[in-house]
Coordinates of N, CA and C in Angstrom, one line a residue:
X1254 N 0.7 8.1 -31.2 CA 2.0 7.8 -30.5 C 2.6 9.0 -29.8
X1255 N 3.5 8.6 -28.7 CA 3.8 9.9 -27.9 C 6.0 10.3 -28.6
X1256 N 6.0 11.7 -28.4 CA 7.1 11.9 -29.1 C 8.3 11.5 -28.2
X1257 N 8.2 11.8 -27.0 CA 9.4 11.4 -26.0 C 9.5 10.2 -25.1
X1258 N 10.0 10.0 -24.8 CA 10.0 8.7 -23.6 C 9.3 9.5 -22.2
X1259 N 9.9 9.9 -21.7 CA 9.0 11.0 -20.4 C 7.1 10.7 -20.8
X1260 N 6.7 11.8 -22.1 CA 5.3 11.6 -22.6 C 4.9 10.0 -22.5
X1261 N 5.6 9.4 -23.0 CA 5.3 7.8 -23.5 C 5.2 7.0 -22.1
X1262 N 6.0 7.4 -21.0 CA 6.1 6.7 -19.7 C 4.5 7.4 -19.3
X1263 N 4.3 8.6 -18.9 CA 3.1 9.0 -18.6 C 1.8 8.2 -19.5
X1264 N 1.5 8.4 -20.3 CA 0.9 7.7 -21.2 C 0.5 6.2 -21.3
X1265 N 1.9 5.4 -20.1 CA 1.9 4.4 -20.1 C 1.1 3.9 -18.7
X1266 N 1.2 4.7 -17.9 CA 1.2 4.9 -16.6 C -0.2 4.8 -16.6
X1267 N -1.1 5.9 -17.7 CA -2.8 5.9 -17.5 C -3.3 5.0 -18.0
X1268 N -2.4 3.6 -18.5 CA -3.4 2.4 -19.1 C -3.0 1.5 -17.6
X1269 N -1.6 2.0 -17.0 CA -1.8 0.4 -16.4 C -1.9 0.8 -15.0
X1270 N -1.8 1.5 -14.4 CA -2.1 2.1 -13.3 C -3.8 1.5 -12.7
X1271 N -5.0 1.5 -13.7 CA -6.3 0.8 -13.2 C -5.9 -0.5 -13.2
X1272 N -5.1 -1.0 -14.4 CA -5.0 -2.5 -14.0 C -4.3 -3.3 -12.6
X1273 N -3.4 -2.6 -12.6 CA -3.1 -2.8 -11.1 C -3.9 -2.5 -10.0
X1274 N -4.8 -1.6 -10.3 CA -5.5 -1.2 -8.7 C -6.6 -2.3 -9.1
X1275 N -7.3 -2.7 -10.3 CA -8.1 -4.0 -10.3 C -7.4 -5.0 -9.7
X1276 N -5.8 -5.4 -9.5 CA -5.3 -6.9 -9.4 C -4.6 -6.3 -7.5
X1277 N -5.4 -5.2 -7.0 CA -4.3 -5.2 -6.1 C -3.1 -4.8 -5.3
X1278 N -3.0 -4.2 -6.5 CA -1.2 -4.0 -7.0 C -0.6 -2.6 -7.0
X1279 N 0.4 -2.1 -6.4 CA 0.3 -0.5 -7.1 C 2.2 -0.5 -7.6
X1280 N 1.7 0.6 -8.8 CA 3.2 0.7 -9.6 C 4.0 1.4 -8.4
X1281 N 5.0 0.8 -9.0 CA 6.5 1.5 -8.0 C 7.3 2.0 -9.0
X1282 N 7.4 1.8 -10.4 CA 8.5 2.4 -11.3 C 7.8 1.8 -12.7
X1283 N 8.0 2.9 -13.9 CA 7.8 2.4 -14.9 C 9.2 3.0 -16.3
X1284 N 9.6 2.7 -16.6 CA 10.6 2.9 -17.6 C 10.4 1.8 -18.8
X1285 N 11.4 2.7 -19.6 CA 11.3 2.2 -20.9 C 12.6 2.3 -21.3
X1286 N 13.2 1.4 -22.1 CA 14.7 1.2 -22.1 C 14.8 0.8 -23.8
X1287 N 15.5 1.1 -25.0 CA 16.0 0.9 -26.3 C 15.6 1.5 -27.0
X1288 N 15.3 1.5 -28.3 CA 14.9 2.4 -29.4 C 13.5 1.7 -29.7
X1289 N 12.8 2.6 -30.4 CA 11.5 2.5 -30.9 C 11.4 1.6 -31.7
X1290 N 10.8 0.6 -31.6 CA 10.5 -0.6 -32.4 C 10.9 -1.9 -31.7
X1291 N 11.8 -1.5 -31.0 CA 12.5 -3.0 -30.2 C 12.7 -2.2 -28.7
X1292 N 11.4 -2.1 -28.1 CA 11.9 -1.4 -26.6 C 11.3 -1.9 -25.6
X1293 N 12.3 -2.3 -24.4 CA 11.8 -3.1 -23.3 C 10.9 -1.8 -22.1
X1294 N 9.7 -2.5 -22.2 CA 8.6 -1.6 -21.1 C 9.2 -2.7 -19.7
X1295 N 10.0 -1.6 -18.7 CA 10.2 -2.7 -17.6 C 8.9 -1.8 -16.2
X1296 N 8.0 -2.6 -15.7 CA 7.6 -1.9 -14.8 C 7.4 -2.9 -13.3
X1297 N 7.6 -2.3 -12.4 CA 7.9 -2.6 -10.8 C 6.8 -2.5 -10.1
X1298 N 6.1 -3.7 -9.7 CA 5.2 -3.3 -8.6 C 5.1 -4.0 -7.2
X1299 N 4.2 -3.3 -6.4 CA 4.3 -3.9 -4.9 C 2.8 -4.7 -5.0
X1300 N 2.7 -5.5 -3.9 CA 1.5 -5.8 -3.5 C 1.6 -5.7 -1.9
X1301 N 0.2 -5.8 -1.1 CA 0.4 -5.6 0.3 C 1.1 -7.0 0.8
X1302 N 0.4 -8.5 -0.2 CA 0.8 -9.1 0.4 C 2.0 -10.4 -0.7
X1303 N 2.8 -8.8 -0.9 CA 3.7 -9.9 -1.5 C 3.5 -9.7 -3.0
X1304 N 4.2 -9.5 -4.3 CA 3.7 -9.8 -5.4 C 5.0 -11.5 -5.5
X1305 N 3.9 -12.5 -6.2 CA 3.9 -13.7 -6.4 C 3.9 -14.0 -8.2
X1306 N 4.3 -14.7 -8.7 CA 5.0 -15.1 -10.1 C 3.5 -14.9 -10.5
X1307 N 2.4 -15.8 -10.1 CA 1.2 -16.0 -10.8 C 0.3 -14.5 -11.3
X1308 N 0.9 -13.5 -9.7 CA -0.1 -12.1 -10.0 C 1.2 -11.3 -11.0
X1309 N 2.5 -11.5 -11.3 CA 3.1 -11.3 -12.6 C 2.4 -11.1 -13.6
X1310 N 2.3 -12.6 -13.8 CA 1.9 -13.2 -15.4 C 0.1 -12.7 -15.4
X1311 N -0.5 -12.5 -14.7 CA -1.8 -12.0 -14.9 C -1.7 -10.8 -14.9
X1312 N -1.3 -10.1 -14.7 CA -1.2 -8.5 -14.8 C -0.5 -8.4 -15.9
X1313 N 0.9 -9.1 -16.5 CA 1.4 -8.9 -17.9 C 0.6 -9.4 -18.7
X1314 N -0.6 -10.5 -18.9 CA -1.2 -10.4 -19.9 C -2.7 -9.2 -20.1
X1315 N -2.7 -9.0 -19.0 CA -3.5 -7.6 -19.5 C -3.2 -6.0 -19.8
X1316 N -2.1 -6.1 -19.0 CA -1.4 -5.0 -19.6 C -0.7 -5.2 -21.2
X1317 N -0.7 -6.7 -21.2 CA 0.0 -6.5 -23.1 C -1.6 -6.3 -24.1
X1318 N -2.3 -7.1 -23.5 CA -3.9 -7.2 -24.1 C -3.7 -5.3 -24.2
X1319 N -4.2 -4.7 -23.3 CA -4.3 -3.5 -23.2 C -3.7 -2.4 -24.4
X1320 N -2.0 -2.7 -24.2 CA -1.3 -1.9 -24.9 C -1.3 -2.2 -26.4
X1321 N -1.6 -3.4 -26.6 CA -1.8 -3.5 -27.7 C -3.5 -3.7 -28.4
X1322 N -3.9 -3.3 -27.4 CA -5.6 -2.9 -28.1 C -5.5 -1.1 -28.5
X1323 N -5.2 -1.1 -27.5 CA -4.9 0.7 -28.0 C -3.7 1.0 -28.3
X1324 N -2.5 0.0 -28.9 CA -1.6 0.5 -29.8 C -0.7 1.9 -29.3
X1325 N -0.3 2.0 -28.1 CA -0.1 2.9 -27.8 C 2.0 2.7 -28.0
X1326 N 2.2 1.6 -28.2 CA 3.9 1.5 -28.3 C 3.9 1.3 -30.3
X1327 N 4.8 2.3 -30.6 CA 4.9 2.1 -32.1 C 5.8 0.7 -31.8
X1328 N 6.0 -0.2 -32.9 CA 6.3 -1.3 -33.4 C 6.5 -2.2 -32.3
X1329 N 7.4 -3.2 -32.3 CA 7.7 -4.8 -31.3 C 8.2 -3.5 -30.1
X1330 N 7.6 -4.7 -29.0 CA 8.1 -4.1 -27.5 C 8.0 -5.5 -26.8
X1331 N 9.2 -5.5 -25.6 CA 8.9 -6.4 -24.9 C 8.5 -6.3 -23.6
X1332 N 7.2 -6.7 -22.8 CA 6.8 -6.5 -21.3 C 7.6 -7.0 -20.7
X1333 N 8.1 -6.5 -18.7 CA 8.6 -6.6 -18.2 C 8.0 -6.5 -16.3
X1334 N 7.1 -7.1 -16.4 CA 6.3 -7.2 -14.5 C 7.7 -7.6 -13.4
X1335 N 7.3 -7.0 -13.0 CA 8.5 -7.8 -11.7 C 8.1 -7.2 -10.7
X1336 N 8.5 -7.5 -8.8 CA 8.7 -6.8 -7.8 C 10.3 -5.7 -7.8
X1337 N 10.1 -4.9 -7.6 CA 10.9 -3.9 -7.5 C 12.2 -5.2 -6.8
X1338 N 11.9 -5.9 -5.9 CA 13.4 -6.5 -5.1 C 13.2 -6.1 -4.0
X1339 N 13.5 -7.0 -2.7 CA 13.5 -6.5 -1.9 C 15.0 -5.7 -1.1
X1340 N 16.1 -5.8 -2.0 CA 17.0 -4.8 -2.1 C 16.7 -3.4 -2.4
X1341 N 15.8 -3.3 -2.9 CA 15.4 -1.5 -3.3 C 15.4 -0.7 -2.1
X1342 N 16.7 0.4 -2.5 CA 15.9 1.5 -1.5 C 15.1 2.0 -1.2
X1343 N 14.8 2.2 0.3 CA 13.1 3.6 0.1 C 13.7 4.5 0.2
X1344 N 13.2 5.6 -0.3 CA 13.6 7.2 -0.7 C 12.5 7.7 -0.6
X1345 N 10.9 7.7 -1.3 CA 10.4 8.4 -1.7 C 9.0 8.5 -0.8
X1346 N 8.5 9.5 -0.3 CA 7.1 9.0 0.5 C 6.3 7.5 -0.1
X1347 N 6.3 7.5 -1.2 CA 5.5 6.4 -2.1 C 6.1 5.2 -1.5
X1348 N 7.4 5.1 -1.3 CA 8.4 3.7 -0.9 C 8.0 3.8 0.0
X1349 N 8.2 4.7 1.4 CA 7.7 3.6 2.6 C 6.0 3.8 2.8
X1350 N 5.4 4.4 2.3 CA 4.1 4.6 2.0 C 3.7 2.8 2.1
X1351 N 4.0 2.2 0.9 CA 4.4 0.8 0.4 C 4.5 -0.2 1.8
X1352 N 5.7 0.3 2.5 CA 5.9 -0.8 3.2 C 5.1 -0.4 5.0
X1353 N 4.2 0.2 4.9 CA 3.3 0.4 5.9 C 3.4 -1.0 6.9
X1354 N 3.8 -0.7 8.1 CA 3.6 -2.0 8.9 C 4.5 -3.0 8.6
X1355 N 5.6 -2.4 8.0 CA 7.1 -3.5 7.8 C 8.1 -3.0 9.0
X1356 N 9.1 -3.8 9.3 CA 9.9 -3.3 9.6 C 10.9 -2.9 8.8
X1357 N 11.6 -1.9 8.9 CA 12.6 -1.0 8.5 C 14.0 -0.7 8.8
X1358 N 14.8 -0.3 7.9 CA 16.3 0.3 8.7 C 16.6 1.7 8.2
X1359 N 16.6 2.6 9.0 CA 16.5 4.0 7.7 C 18.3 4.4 8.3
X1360 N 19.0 4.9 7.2 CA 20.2 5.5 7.5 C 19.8 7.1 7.5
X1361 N 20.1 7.7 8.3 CA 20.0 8.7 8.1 C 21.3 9.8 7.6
X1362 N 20.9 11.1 7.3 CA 21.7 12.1 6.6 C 22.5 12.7 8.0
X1363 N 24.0 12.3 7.8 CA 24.8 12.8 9.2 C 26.1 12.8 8.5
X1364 N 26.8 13.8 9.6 CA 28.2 14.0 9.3 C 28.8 13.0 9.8
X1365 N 28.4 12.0 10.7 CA 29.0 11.0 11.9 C 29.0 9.8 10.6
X1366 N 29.5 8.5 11.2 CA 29.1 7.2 10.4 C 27.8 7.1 10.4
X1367 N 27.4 6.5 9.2 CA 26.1 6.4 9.1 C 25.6 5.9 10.3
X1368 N 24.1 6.9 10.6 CA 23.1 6.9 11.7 C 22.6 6.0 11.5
X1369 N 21.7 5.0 12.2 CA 20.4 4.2 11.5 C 19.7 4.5 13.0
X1370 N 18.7 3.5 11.6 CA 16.9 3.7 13.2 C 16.3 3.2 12.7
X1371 N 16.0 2.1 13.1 CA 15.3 1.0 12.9 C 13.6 0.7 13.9
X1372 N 12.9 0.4 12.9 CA 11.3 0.5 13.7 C 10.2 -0.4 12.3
X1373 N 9.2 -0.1 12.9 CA 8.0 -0.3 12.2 C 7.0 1.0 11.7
X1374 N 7.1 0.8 10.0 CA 6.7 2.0 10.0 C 4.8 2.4 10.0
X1375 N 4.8 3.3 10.5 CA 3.2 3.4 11.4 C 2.6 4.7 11.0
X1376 N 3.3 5.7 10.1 CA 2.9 6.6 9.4 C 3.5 7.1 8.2
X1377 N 3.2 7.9 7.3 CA 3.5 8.7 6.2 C 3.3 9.6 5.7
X1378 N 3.8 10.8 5.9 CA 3.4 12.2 5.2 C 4.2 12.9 4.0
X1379 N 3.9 13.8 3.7 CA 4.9 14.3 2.6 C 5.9 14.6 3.5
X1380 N 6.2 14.8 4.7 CA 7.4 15.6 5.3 C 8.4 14.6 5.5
X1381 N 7.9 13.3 6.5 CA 8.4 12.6 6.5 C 7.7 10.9 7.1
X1382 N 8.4 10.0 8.1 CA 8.0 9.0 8.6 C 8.0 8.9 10.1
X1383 N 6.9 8.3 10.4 CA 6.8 7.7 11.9 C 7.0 6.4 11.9
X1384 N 8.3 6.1 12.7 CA 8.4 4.5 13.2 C 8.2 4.3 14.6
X1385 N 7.6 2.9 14.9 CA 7.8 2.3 15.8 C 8.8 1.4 16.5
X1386 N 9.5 2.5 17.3 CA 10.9 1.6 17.8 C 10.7 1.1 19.0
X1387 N 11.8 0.4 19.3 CA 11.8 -0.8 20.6 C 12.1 0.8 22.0
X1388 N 12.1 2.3 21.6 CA 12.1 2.9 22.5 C 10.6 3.8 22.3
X1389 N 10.4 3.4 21.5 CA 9.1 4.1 21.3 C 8.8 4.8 20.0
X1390 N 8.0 5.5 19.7 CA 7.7 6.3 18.4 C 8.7 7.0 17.8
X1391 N 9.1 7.3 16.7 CA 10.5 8.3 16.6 C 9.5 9.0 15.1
X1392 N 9.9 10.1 15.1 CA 9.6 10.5 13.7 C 10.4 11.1 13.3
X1393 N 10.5 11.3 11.5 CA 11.9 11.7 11.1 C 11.0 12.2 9.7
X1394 N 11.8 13.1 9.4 CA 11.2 14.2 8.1 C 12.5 13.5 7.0
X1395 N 11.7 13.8 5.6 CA 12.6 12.9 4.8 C 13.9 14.0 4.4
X1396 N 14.1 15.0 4.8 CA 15.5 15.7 5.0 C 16.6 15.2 5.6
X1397 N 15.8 14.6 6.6 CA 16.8 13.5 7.5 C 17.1 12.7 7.3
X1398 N 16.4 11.5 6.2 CA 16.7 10.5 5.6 C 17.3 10.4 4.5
X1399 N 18.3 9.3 4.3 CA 19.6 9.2 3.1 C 18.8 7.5 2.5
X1400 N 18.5 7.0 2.8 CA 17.5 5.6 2.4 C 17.0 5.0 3.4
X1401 N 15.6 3.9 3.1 CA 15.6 3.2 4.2 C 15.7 1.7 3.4
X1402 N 15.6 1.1 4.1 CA 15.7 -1.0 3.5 C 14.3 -1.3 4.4
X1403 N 14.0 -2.3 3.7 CA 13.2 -3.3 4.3 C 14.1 -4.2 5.3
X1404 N 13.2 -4.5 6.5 CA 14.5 -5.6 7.0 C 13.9 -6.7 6.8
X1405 N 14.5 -7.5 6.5 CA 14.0 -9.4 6.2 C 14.2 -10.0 7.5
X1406 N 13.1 -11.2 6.9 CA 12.9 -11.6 8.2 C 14.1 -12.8 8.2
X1407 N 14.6 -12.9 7.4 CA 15.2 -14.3 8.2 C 17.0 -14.0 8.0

């Protein structure tokens, strides 16, 4: 068993991290929330095309199979699969990494009212993002960015 929550989230991360890349899937967040013995594992993922209720419930039953073949949570725990929302901000290379080929709204970091810039995003680096705007390519380093959204389609 791992001593801290931090340890325990990592730990958690190296059982289910293959299951996801077997179902498709990649983590977006993993936390753990109450005391030992009664604690909710909540974990967030994306798919390219959408995560759907059915790739939920198959990915929570092998990740519970899993964690409890190798006993890695001391006592009762409860699983928690979900899509992150598509309210979530992007912040993190990983986030719009994710939404490759979505459209986007990024606000950016300004003294003015919030900036935005809106595109399709078409690259990803550690520094920052390349979008596709209706004026053309724009790139922006993530110093410059305060969040971005997904934009919906409807």
């Amino acid at each position: 068993m791992c001593g801290t929550v931090e340890s325990l989230v990592d730990k958690l991360k190296t059982f289910v991290e293959p299951i996801l890349a077997a179902e498709n899937a990649t983590l977006v967040d993993l936390e753990i929330k109450g005391r030992p013995g009664n604690q909710l594992v909540r974990v967030s993922i994306d798919c390219e095309q959408g995560v759907t209720l059915d790739k939920c419930e198959a990915i929570s039953r092998k990740v519970a199979d899993c964690f409890d073949m190798e006993d890695v949570i001391a006592g009762r725990y409860r699983l928690e699969i979900s899509s992150p929302g598509v309210y979530r901000p992007l912040k993190t290379p990983g986030d719009f990494r994710r939404n490759l080929n979505r459209e986007v709204e990024i606000v950016l970091q300004s003294d003015e009212a919030d900036r935005k810039c809106a595109g399709f995003v078409t690259e990803v680096d550690q520094q920052g993002v390349t979008l596709k705007t209706k004026n053309g390519m724009q790139t922006l380093s993530f110093a410059e960015i305060k969040y971005g959204k997904v934009k919906l389609p409807w």
